[in-house]
Amino acid sequence: MAYDRSNVFARILRGELPCKRVYEDDHALAFHDINPLAPVHVLVIPKGEYVSMDDFSATAPADALAGFFRAVGETARRVGVAESGYRLLANSGADANQEVPHVHVHIFAGAPLGPMLKKVAAR
Ligand code: 5GP
């Protein structure tokens, strides 16, 4: 899938839409999710144009990959959940219900999060 420069995260990166920023560096931006599903729900996105984790992991240069994952850890520390714990989620593609076609990691935290995933039956 080609990268769509009109997606909401691209617009946030260009400053066309606001966000509640948590952390930013040369590689990544982290901000609160507009529709939080946990007491802490933060999104971390790389600044490059990558559609999904599949695209990002296969095509991004090593410094972009390392910078992004360091930013995920730094964001968790900045929001104060590194000790209490957190869950990372990266939806990739249709079966995962990825809504925004710019790769991102969700950080969920702030309370016990329950089981990892409701069991899904095979098709
Ligand atoms: P996905 O299903 O693609 O993994 O998750 C996309 C996430 O982006 C959703 O949790 C949704 O609430 C969040 N989101 C969508 N539009 C916006 C927006 O304009 N601002 C912020 N902060 N979050 C958004």
mmCIF file of N, CA and C and ligand atoms in Angstrom:
data_model
loop_
_atom_site.group_PDB
_atom_site.id
_atom_site.type_symbol
_atom_site.label_atom_id
_atom_site.label_comp_id
_atom_site.label_asym_id
_atom_site.label_seq_id
_atom_site.Cartn_x
_atom_site.Cartn_y
_atom_site.Cartn_z
ATOM 1 N N MET A 1 0.846 -1.201 0.000
ATOM 2 C CA MET A 1 0.000 0.000 0.000
ATOM 3 C C MET A 1 0.881 1.250 0.000
ATOM 4 N N ALA A 2 0.585 2.188 -0.875
ATOM 5 C CA ALA A 2 1.360 3.429 -0.913
ATOM 6 C C ALA A 2 0.994 4.303 0.283
ATOM 7 N N TYR A 3 1.954 5.082 0.741
ATOM 8 C CA TYR A 3 1.718 5.972 1.878
ATOM 9 C C TYR A 3 0.781 7.110 1.467
ATOM 10 N N ASP A 4 -0.242 7.356 2.287
ATOM 11 C CA ASP A 4 -1.226 8.418 2.020
ATOM 12 C C ASP A 4 -0.880 9.634 2.889
ATOM 13 N N ARG A 5 -0.394 10.685 2.275
ATOM 14 C CA ARG A 5 0.074 11.849 3.042
ATOM 15 C C ARG A 5 -1.057 12.649 3.682
ATOM 16 N N SER A 6 -2.297 12.256 3.416
ATOM 17 C CA SER A 6 -3.428 12.969 4.039
ATOM 18 C C SER A 6 -3.896 12.293 5.329
ATOM 19 N N ASN A 7 -3.242 11.186 5.754
ATOM 20 C CA ASN A 7 -3.707 10.516 6.976
ATOM 21 C C ASN A 7 -3.514 11.437 8.195
ATOM 22 N N VAL A 8 -4.308 11.194 9.247
ATOM 23 C CA VAL A 8 -4.335 12.144 10.373
ATOM 24 C C VAL A 8 -2.979 12.262 11.066
ATOM 25 N N PHE A 9 -2.212 11.194 11.123
ATOM 26 C CA PHE A 9 -0.927 11.301 11.817
ATOM 27 C C PHE A 9 0.073 12.110 10.977
ATOM 28 N N ALA A 10 -0.004 11.986 9.659
ATOM 29 C CA ALA A 10 0.834 12.834 8.794
ATOM 30 C C ALA A 10 0.460 14.296 9.014
ATOM 31 N N ARG A 11 -0.833 14.560 9.181
ATOM 32 C CA ARG A 11 -1.288 15.942 9.391
ATOM 33 C C ARG A 11 -0.833 16.461 10.769
ATOM 34 N N ILE A 12 -0.835 15.592 11.763
ATOM 35 C CA ILE A 12 -0.315 15.988 13.082
ATOM 36 C C ILE A 12 1.180 16.302 12.974
ATOM 37 N N LEU A 13 1.928 15.446 12.270
ATOM 38 C CA LEU A 13 3.372 15.679 12.114
ATOM 39 C C LEU A 13 3.657 17.003 11.401
ATOM 40 N N ARG A 14 2.796 17.372 10.451
ATOM 41 C CA ARG A 14 3.001 18.640 9.731
ATOM 42 C C ARG A 14 2.467 19.838 10.509
ATOM 43 N N GLY A 15 1.861 19.596 11.670
ATOM 44 C CA GLY A 15 1.319 20.692 12.471
ATOM 45 C C GLY A 15 -0.030 21.183 11.987
ATOM 46 N N GLU A 16 -0.673 20.434 11.103
ATOM 47 C CA GLU A 16 -1.983 20.854 10.574
ATOM 48 C C GLU A 16 -3.119 20.496 11.523
ATOM 49 N N LEU A 17 -2.878 19.504 12.379
ATOM 50 C CA LEU A 17 -3.851 19.111 13.411
ATOM 51 C C LEU A 17 -3.139 19.158 14.759
ATOM 52 N N PRO A 18 -3.853 19.523 15.826
ATOM 53 C CA PRO A 18 -3.219 19.580 17.143
ATOM 54 C C PRO A 18 -3.071 18.194 17.752
ATOM 55 N N CYS A 19 -2.199 18.093 18.748
ATOM 56 C CA CYS A 19 -2.113 16.869 19.538
ATOM 57 C C CYS A 19 -1.623 17.248 20.927
ATOM 58 N N LYS A 20 -1.902 16.368 21.889
ATOM 59 C CA LYS A 20 -1.389 16.561 23.255
ATOM 60 C C LYS A 20 -0.061 15.814 23.347
ATOM 61 N N ARG A 21 1.015 16.546 23.063
ATOM 62 C CA ARG A 21 2.337 15.929 22.926
ATOM 63 C C ARG A 21 2.888 15.466 24.272
ATOM 64 N N VAL A 22 3.489 14.288 24.261
ATOM 65 C CA VAL A 22 4.145 13.731 25.446
ATOM 66 C C VAL A 22 5.661 13.791 25.285
ATOM 67 N N TYR A 23 6.124 13.496 24.067
ATOM 68 C CA TYR A 23 7.568 13.414 23.821
ATOM 69 C C TYR A 23 7.818 13.598 22.323
ATOM 70 N N GLU A 24 8.947 14.211 22.006
ATOM 71 C CA GLU A 24 9.329 14.345 20.591
ATOM 72 C C GLU A 24 10.838 14.385 20.490
ATOM 73 N N ASP A 25 11.383 13.730 19.478
ATOM 74 C CA ASP A 25 12.801 13.874 19.143
ATOM 75 C C ASP A 25 12.937 13.801 17.625
ATOM 76 N N ASP A 26 14.141 13.640 17.124
ATOM 77 C CA ASP A 26 14.351 13.654 15.672
ATOM 78 C C ASP A 26 13.642 12.506 14.968
ATOM 79 N N HIS A 27 13.400 11.426 15.692
ATOM 80 C CA HIS A 27 12.859 10.226 15.053
ATOM 81 C C HIS A 27 11.377 10.005 15.265
ATOM 82 N N ALA A 28 10.819 10.543 16.337
ATOM 83 C CA ALA A 28 9.464 10.128 16.724
ATOM 84 C C ALA A 28 8.714 11.231 17.450
ATOM 85 N N LEU A 29 7.401 11.076 17.436
ATOM 86 C CA LEU A 29 6.493 11.958 18.183
ATOM 87 C C LEU A 29 5.542 11.058 18.972
ATOM 88 N N ALA A 30 5.297 11.424 20.238
ATOM 89 C CA ALA A 30 4.348 10.676 21.069
ATOM 90 C C ALA A 30 3.288 11.638 21.580
ATOM 91 N N PHE A 31 2.042 11.194 21.552
ATOM 92 C CA PHE A 31 0.930 12.070 21.968
ATOM 93 C C PHE A 31 -0.219 11.207 22.475
ATOM 94 N N HIS A 32 -1.094 11.843 23.259
ATOM 95 C CA HIS A 32 -2.228 11.117 23.833
ATOM 96 C C HIS A 32 -3.231 10.755 22.740
ATOM 97 N N ASP A 33 -3.771 9.543 22.845
ATOM 98 C CA ASP A 33 -4.817 9.120 21.914
ATOM 99 C C ASP A 33 -6.071 9.965 22.151
ATOM 100 N N ILE A 34 -6.747 10.326 21.069
ATOM 101 C CA ILE A 34 -7.939 11.179 21.158
ATOM 102 C C ILE A 34 -9.112 10.435 21.805
ATOM 103 N N ASN A 35 -9.078 9.121 21.778
ATOM 104 C CA ASN A 35 -10.164 8.300 22.331
ATOM 105 C C ASN A 35 -9.554 7.236 23.247
ATOM 106 N N PRO A 36 -9.096 7.647 24.456
ATOM 107 C CA PRO A 36 -8.308 6.723 25.291
ATOM 108 C C PRO A 36 -9.085 5.498 25.738
ATOM 109 N N LEU A 37 -8.429 4.362 25.660
ATOM 110 C CA LEU A 37 -9.028 3.087 26.060
ATOM 111 C C LEU A 37 -8.466 2.587 27.384
ATOM 112 N N ALA A 38 -7.621 3.372 28.013
ATOM 113 C CA ALA A 38 -7.034 3.043 29.316
ATOM 114 C C ALA A 38 -6.688 4.370 29.980
ATOM 115 N N PRO A 39 -6.434 4.376 31.296
ATOM 116 C CA PRO A 39 -6.087 5.635 31.968
ATOM 117 C C PRO A 39 -4.904 6.344 31.308
ATOM 118 N N VAL A 40 -3.952 5.577 30.834
ATOM 119 C CA VAL A 40 -2.877 6.128 29.994
ATOM 120 C C VAL A 40 -2.979 5.443 28.634
ATOM 121 N N HIS A 41 -3.146 6.232 27.600
ATOM 122 C CA HIS A 41 -3.195 5.690 26.230
ATOM 123 C C HIS A 41 -2.483 6.698 25.327
ATOM 124 N N VAL A 42 -1.263 6.348 24.993
ATOM 125 C CA VAL A 42 -0.390 7.238 24.226
ATOM 126 C C VAL A 42 0.001 6.530 22.936
ATOM 127 N N LEU A 43 0.105 7.309 21.871
ATOM 128 C CA LEU A 43 0.547 6.790 20.576
ATOM 129 C C LEU A 43 1.960 7.287 20.299
ATOM 130 N N VAL A 44 2.799 6.418 19.764
ATOM 131 C CA VAL A 44 4.146 6.822 19.355
ATOM 132 C C VAL A 44 4.266 6.548 17.861
ATOM 133 N N ILE A 45 4.677 7.573 17.121
ATOM 134 C CA ILE A 45 4.794 7.426 15.667
ATOM 135 C C ILE A 45 6.188 7.859 15.217
ATOM 136 N N PRO A 46 6.744 7.156 14.242
ATOM 137 C CA PRO A 46 8.003 7.634 13.663
ATOM 138 C C PRO A 46 7.722 8.813 12.739
ATOM 139 N N LYS A 47 8.723 9.636 12.508
ATOM 140 C CA LYS A 47 8.511 10.822 11.669
ATOM 141 C C LYS A 47 8.558 10.512 10.175
ATOM 142 N N GLY A 48 9.107 9.365 9.814
ATOM 143 C CA GLY A 48 9.151 8.980 8.402
ATOM 144 C C GLY A 48 7.804 8.477 7.907
ATOM 145 N N GLU A 49 7.703 8.358 6.597
ATOM 146 C CA GLU A 49 6.436 7.970 5.962
ATOM 147 C C GLU A 49 6.389 6.452 5.770
ATOM 148 N N TYR A 50 5.842 5.768 6.764
ATOM 149 C CA TYR A 50 5.712 4.312 6.724
ATOM 150 C C TYR A 50 4.273 3.940 7.052
ATOM 151 N N VAL A 51 3.699 3.056 6.272
ATOM 152 C CA VAL A 51 2.278 2.725 6.407
ATOM 153 C C VAL A 51 2.009 1.897 7.656
ATOM 154 N N SER A 52 2.821 0.881 7.870
ATOM 155 C CA SER A 52 2.517 -0.120 8.892
ATOM 156 C C SER A 52 3.823 -0.651 9.483
ATOM 157 N N MET A 53 3.710 -1.491 10.520
ATOM 158 C CA MET A 53 4.904 -2.094 11.109
ATOM 159 C C MET A 53 5.608 -2.987 10.090
ATOM 160 N N ASP A 54 4.822 -3.602 9.217
ATOM 161 C CA ASP A 54 5.425 -4.429 8.167
ATOM 162 C C ASP A 54 6.317 -3.585 7.258
ATOM 163 N N ASP A 55 5.776 -2.483 6.796
ATOM 164 C CA ASP A 55 6.503 -1.551 5.936
ATOM 165 C C ASP A 55 7.726 -0.985 6.676
ATOM 166 N N PHE A 56 7.496 -0.495 7.895
ATOM 167 C CA PHE A 56 8.558 0.156 8.677
ATOM 168 C C PHE A 56 9.714 -0.801 8.940
ATOM 169 N N SER A 57 9.393 -2.009 9.402
ATOM 170 C CA SER A 57 10.450 -2.961 9.765
ATOM 171 C C SER A 57 11.243 -3.416 8.558
ATOM 172 N N ALA A 58 10.590 -3.445 7.392
ATOM 173 C CA ALA A 58 11.266 -3.923 6.184
ATOM 174 C C ALA A 58 12.058 -2.836 5.472
ATOM 175 N N THR A 59 11.624 -1.576 5.578
ATOM 176 C CA THR A 59 12.217 -0.551 4.703
ATOM 177 C C THR A 59 12.915 0.608 5.421
ATOM 178 N N ALA A 60 12.673 0.794 6.709
ATOM 179 C CA ALA A 60 13.290 1.947 7.388
ATOM 180 C C ALA A 60 14.772 1.686 7.648
ATOM 181 N N PRO A 61 15.604 2.749 7.595
ATOM 182 C CA PRO A 61 17.015 2.580 7.950
ATOM 183 C C PRO A 61 17.173 2.266 9.439
ATOM 184 N N ALA A 62 18.331 1.695 9.777
ATOM 185 C CA ALA A 62 18.547 1.222 11.139
ATOM 186 C C ALA A 62 18.424 2.340 12.172
ATOM 187 N N ASP A 63 18.888 3.548 11.832
ATOM 188 C CA ASP A 63 18.806 4.622 12.834
ATOM 189 C C ASP A 63 17.365 5.036 13.097
ATOM 190 N N ALA A 64 16.522 4.964 12.077
ATOM 191 C CA ALA A 64 15.101 5.290 12.265
ATOM 192 C C ALA A 64 14.426 4.239 13.133
ATOM 193 N N LEU A 65 14.760 2.973 12.892
ATOM 194 C CA LEU A 65 14.179 1.890 13.697
ATOM 195 C C LEU A 65 14.627 1.998 15.149
ATOM 196 N N ALA A 66 15.919 2.181 15.345
ATOM 197 C CA ALA A 66 16.430 2.281 16.717
ATOM 198 C C ALA A 66 15.863 3.515 17.405
ATOM 199 N N GLY A 67 15.835 4.640 16.696
ATOM 200 C CA GLY A 67 15.327 5.875 17.288
ATOM 201 C C GLY A 67 13.882 5.748 17.695
ATOM 202 N N PHE A 68 13.099 5.085 16.847
ATOM 203 C CA PHE A 68 11.677 4.920 17.157
ATOM 204 C C PHE A 68 11.504 4.084 18.424
ATOM 205 N N PHE A 69 12.171 2.945 18.494
ATOM 206 C CA PHE A 69 11.958 2.072 19.658
ATOM 207 C C PHE A 69 12.546 2.673 20.936
ATOM 208 N N ARG A 70 13.608 3.460 20.811
ATOM 209 C CA ARG A 70 14.080 4.190 21.993
ATOM 210 C C ARG A 70 13.031 5.209 22.436
ATOM 211 N N ALA A 71 12.366 5.833 21.474
ATOM 212 C CA ALA A 71 11.333 6.824 21.810
ATOM 213 C C ALA A 71 10.141 6.162 22.498
ATOM 214 N N VAL A 72 9.817 4.934 22.119
ATOM 215 C CA VAL A 72 8.720 4.217 22.796
ATOM 216 C C VAL A 72 9.062 4.040 24.282
ATOM 217 N N GLY A 73 10.262 3.579 24.564
ATOM 218 C CA GLY A 73 10.673 3.385 25.954
ATOM 219 C C GLY A 73 10.748 4.701 26.711
ATOM 220 N N GLU A 74 11.284 5.730 26.060
ATOM 221 C CA GLU A 74 11.388 7.044 26.712
ATOM 222 C C GLU A 74 9.999 7.603 27.019
ATOM 223 N N THR A 75 9.063 7.398 26.107
ATOM 224 C CA THR A 75 7.693 7.882 26.317
ATOM 225 C C THR A 75 7.076 7.195 27.527
ATOM 226 N N ALA A 76 7.261 5.886 27.633
ATOM 227 C CA ALA A 76 6.716 5.161 28.792
ATOM 228 C C ALA A 76 7.311 5.710 30.087
ATOM 229 N N ARG A 77 8.597 6.025 30.072
ATOM 230 C CA ARG A 77 9.208 6.609 31.276
ATOM 231 C C ARG A 77 8.637 7.999 31.554
ATOM 232 N N ARG A 78 8.457 8.796 30.502
ATOM 233 C CA ARG A 78 7.951 10.171 30.696
ATOM 234 C C ARG A 78 6.544 10.199 31.268
ATOM 235 N N VAL A 79 5.708 9.247 30.899
ATOM 236 C CA VAL A 79 4.338 9.237 31.436
ATOM 237 C C VAL A 79 4.272 8.463 32.747
ATOM 238 N N GLY A 80 5.425 7.978 33.224
ATOM 239 C CA GLY A 80 5.508 7.426 34.574
ATOM 240 C C GLY A 80 4.989 6.016 34.733
ATOM 241 N N VAL A 81 5.056 5.216 33.665
ATOM 242 C CA VAL A 81 4.496 3.866 33.765
ATOM 243 C C VAL A 81 5.551 2.766 33.615
ATOM 244 N N ALA A 82 6.816 3.153 33.505
ATOM 245 C CA ALA A 82 7.855 2.134 33.292
ATOM 246 C C ALA A 82 7.908 1.144 34.450
ATOM 247 N N GLU A 83 7.694 1.645 35.673
ATOM 248 C CA GLU A 83 7.750 0.757 36.838
ATOM 249 C C GLU A 83 6.461 -0.038 37.004
ATOM 250 N N SER A 84 5.317 0.602 36.848
ATOM 251 C CA SER A 84 4.022 -0.074 37.087
ATOM 252 C C SER A 84 3.673 -1.032 35.955
ATOM 253 N N GLY A 85 4.187 -0.761 34.767
ATOM 254 C CA GLY A 85 3.961 -1.661 33.640
ATOM 255 C C GLY A 85 3.070 -1.057 32.578
ATOM 256 N N TYR A 86 3.202 -1.587 31.391
ATOM 257 C CA TYR A 86 2.406 -1.080 30.258
ATOM 258 C C TYR A 86 2.336 -2.144 29.178
ATOM 259 N N ARG A 87 1.388 -1.944 28.283
ATOM 260 C CA ARG A 87 1.212 -2.861 27.148
ATOM 261 C C ARG A 87 1.422 -2.087 25.864
ATOM 262 N N LEU A 88 2.186 -2.687 24.944
ATOM 263 C CA LEU A 88 2.374 -2.114 23.609
ATOM 264 C C LEU A 88 1.511 -2.860 22.617
ATOM 265 N N LEU A 89 0.932 -2.102 21.688
ATOM 266 C CA LEU A 89 0.122 -2.717 20.636
ATOM 267 C C LEU A 89 0.400 -1.990 19.333
ATOM 268 N N ALA A 90 0.660 -2.741 18.292
ATOM 269 C CA ALA A 90 0.845 -2.144 16.968
ATOM 270 C C ALA A 90 -0.063 -2.879 15.995
ATOM 271 N N ASN A 91 -1.184 -2.280 15.663
ATOM 272 C CA ASN A 91 -2.082 -2.878 14.678
ATOM 273 C C ASN A 91 -1.468 -2.711 13.295
ATOM 274 N N SER A 92 -1.454 -3.791 12.541
ATOM 275 C CA SER A 92 -0.865 -3.738 11.204
ATOM 276 C C SER A 92 -1.797 -4.438 10.229
ATOM 277 N N GLY A 93 -2.433 -3.646 9.368
ATOM 278 C CA GLY A 93 -3.264 -4.234 8.329
ATOM 279 C C GLY A 93 -4.705 -4.499 8.737
ATOM 280 N N ALA A 94 -5.438 -5.083 7.797
ATOM 281 C CA ALA A 94 -6.895 -5.200 7.899
ATOM 282 C C ALA A 94 -7.345 -6.097 9.045
ATOM 283 N N ASP A 95 -6.748 -7.270 9.204
ATOM 284 C CA ASP A 95 -7.205 -8.182 10.256
ATOM 285 C C ASP A 95 -6.978 -7.607 11.645
ATOM 286 N N ALA A 96 -6.039 -6.687 11.770
ATOM 287 C CA ALA A 96 -5.773 -6.049 13.062
ATOM 288 C C ALA A 96 -6.562 -4.757 13.240
ATOM 289 N N ASN A 97 -7.403 -4.416 12.244
ATOM 290 C CA ASN A 97 -8.219 -3.187 12.333
ATOM 291 C C ASN A 97 -7.376 -1.924 12.390
ATOM 292 N N GLN A 98 -6.245 -1.910 11.704
ATOM 293 C CA GLN A 98 -5.457 -0.674 11.677
ATOM 294 C C GLN A 98 -6.282 0.413 11.002
ATOM 295 N N GLU A 99 -6.534 1.507 11.744
ATOM 296 C CA GLU A 99 -7.386 2.586 11.218
ATOM 297 C C GLU A 99 -6.574 3.676 10.545
ATOM 298 N N VAL A 100 -5.419 3.982 11.117
ATOM 299 C CA VAL A 100 -4.621 5.093 10.586
ATOM 300 C C VAL A 100 -3.397 4.509 9.881
ATOM 301 N N PRO A 101 -3.253 4.770 8.571
ATOM 302 C CA PRO A 101 -2.180 4.139 7.800
ATOM 303 C C PRO A 101 -0.836 4.854 7.894
ATOM 304 N N HIS A 102 -0.432 5.125 9.142
ATOM 305 C CA HIS A 102 0.930 5.596 9.459
ATOM 306 C C HIS A 102 1.350 4.762 10.661
ATOM 307 N N VAL A 103 2.449 4.039 10.550
ATOM 308 C CA VAL A 103 2.817 3.079 11.603
ATOM 309 C C VAL A 103 2.827 3.764 12.971
ATOM 310 N N HIS A 104 2.291 3.051 13.961
ATOM 311 C CA HIS A 104 2.245 3.600 15.321
ATOM 312 C C HIS A 104 2.189 2.472 16.325
ATOM 313 N N VAL A 105 2.664 2.799 17.526
ATOM 314 C CA VAL A 105 2.551 1.880 18.658
ATOM 315 C C VAL A 105 1.670 2.546 19.708
ATOM 316 N N HIS A 106 0.695 1.788 20.211
ATOM 317 C CA HIS A 106 -0.112 2.249 21.337
ATOM 318 C C HIS A 106 0.616 1.855 22.625
ATOM 319 N N ILE A 107 0.634 2.751 23.600
ATOM 320 C CA ILE A 107 1.065 2.423 24.961
ATOM 321 C C ILE A 107 -0.175 2.511 25.847
ATOM 322 N N PHE A 108 -0.563 1.375 26.421
ATOM 323 C CA PHE A 108 -1.691 1.333 27.355
ATOM 324 C C PHE A 108 -1.136 1.099 28.753
ATOM 325 N N ALA A 109 -1.681 1.825 29.740
ATOM 326 C CA ALA A 109 -1.174 1.675 31.111
ATOM 327 C C ALA A 109 -2.087 2.414 32.073
ATOM 328 N N GLY A 110 -1.668 2.418 33.337
ATOM 329 C CA GLY A 110 -2.356 3.201 34.348
ATOM 330 C C GLY A 110 -3.312 2.410 35.208
ATOM 331 N N ALA A 111 -3.503 1.128 34.905
ATOM 332 C CA ALA A 111 -4.372 0.238 35.679
ATOM 333 C C ALA A 111 -4.082 -1.182 35.191
ATOM 334 N N PRO A 112 -4.458 -2.204 35.986
ATOM 335 C CA PRO A 112 -4.310 -3.569 35.479
ATOM 336 C C PRO A 112 -5.111 -3.720 34.184
ATOM 337 N N LEU A 113 -4.473 -4.252 33.160
ATOM 338 C CA LEU A 113 -5.063 -4.254 31.815
ATOM 339 C C LEU A 113 -5.801 -5.534 31.451
ATOM 340 N N GLY A 114 -5.760 -6.517 32.350
ATOM 341 C CA GLY A 114 -6.516 -7.729 32.057
ATOM 342 C C GLY A 114 -5.804 -8.628 31.067
ATOM 343 N N PRO A 115 -6.520 -9.637 30.568
ATOM 344 C CA PRO A 115 -5.896 -10.607 29.668
ATOM 345 C C PRO A 115 -5.366 -9.943 28.403
ATOM 346 N N MET A 116 -4.404 -10.600 27.805
ATOM 347 C CA MET A 116 -3.736 -10.020 26.647
ATOM 348 C C MET A 116 -4.701 -9.755 25.499
ATOM 349 N N LEU A 117 -5.581 -10.736 25.216
ATOM 350 C CA LEU A 117 -6.478 -10.613 24.066
ATOM 351 C C LEU A 117 -7.627 -11.581 24.271
ATOM 352 N N LYS A 118 -8.820 -11.130 23.948
ATOM 353 C CA LYS A 118 -9.945 -12.053 23.978
ATOM 354 C C LYS A 118 -9.699 -13.121 22.917
ATOM 355 N N LYS A 119 -9.957 -14.375 23.254
ATOM 356 C CA LYS A 119 -9.665 -15.448 22.303
ATOM 357 C C LYS A 119 -10.489 -15.276 21.034
ATOM 358 N N VAL A 120 -9.837 -15.432 19.906
ATOM 359 C CA VAL A 120 -10.488 -15.247 18.608
ATOM 360 C C VAL A 120 -10.578 -16.600 17.917
ATOM 361 N N ALA A 121 -11.740 -16.947 17.441
ATOM 362 C CA ALA A 121 -11.907 -18.232 16.760
ATOM 363 C C ALA A 121 -11.277 -18.185 15.380
ATOM 364 N N ALA A 122 -10.819 -19.332 14.927
ATOM 365 C CA ALA A 122 -10.278 -19.417 13.557
ATOM 366 C C ALA A 122 -11.409 -19.256 12.554
ATOM 367 N N ARG A 123 -11.069 -18.759 11.374
ATOM 368 C CA ARG A 123 -12.089 -18.612 10.333
ATOM 369 C C ARG A 123 -12.320 -19.921 9.627
HETATM 370 P P1 5GP B 1 -5.246 1.946 15.007
HETATM 371 O O1 5GP B 1 -6.571 1.247 15.001
HETATM 372 O O2 5GP B 1 -4.902 2.502 13.639
HETATM 373 O O3 5GP B 1 -4.162 1.123 15.615
HETATM 374 O O4 5GP B 1 -5.422 3.166 16.007
HETATM 375 C C1 5GP B 1 -5.520 4.494 15.620
HETATM 376 C C2 5GP B 1 -5.708 5.325 16.868
HETATM 377 O O5 5GP B 1 -5.605 6.691 16.525
HETATM 378 C C3 5GP B 1 -7.074 5.146 17.561
HETATM 379 O O6 5GP B 1 -6.866 4.689 18.896
HETATM 380 C C4 5GP B 1 -7.695 6.536 17.502
HETATM 381 O O7 5GP B 1 -8.420 6.871 18.666
HETATM 382 C C5 5GP B 1 -6.485 7.439 17.317
HETATM 383 N N1 5GP B 1 -6.757 8.662 16.587
HETATM 384 C C6 5GP B 1 -7.449 8.789 15.421
HETATM 385 N N2 5GP B 1 -7.472 10.063 15.026
HETATM 386 C C7 5GP B 1 -6.777 10.772 15.964
HETATM 387 C C8 5GP B 1 -6.457 12.165 16.104
HETATM 388 O O8 5GP B 1 -6.803 13.022 15.284
HETATM 389 N N3 5GP B 1 -5.719 12.513 17.192
HETATM 390 C C9 5GP B 1 -5.302 11.593 18.125
HETATM 391 N N4 5GP B 1 -4.592 12.044 19.144
HETATM 392 N N5 5GP B 1 -5.597 10.272 18.023
HETATM 393 C C10 5GP B 1 -6.323 9.890 16.952
#
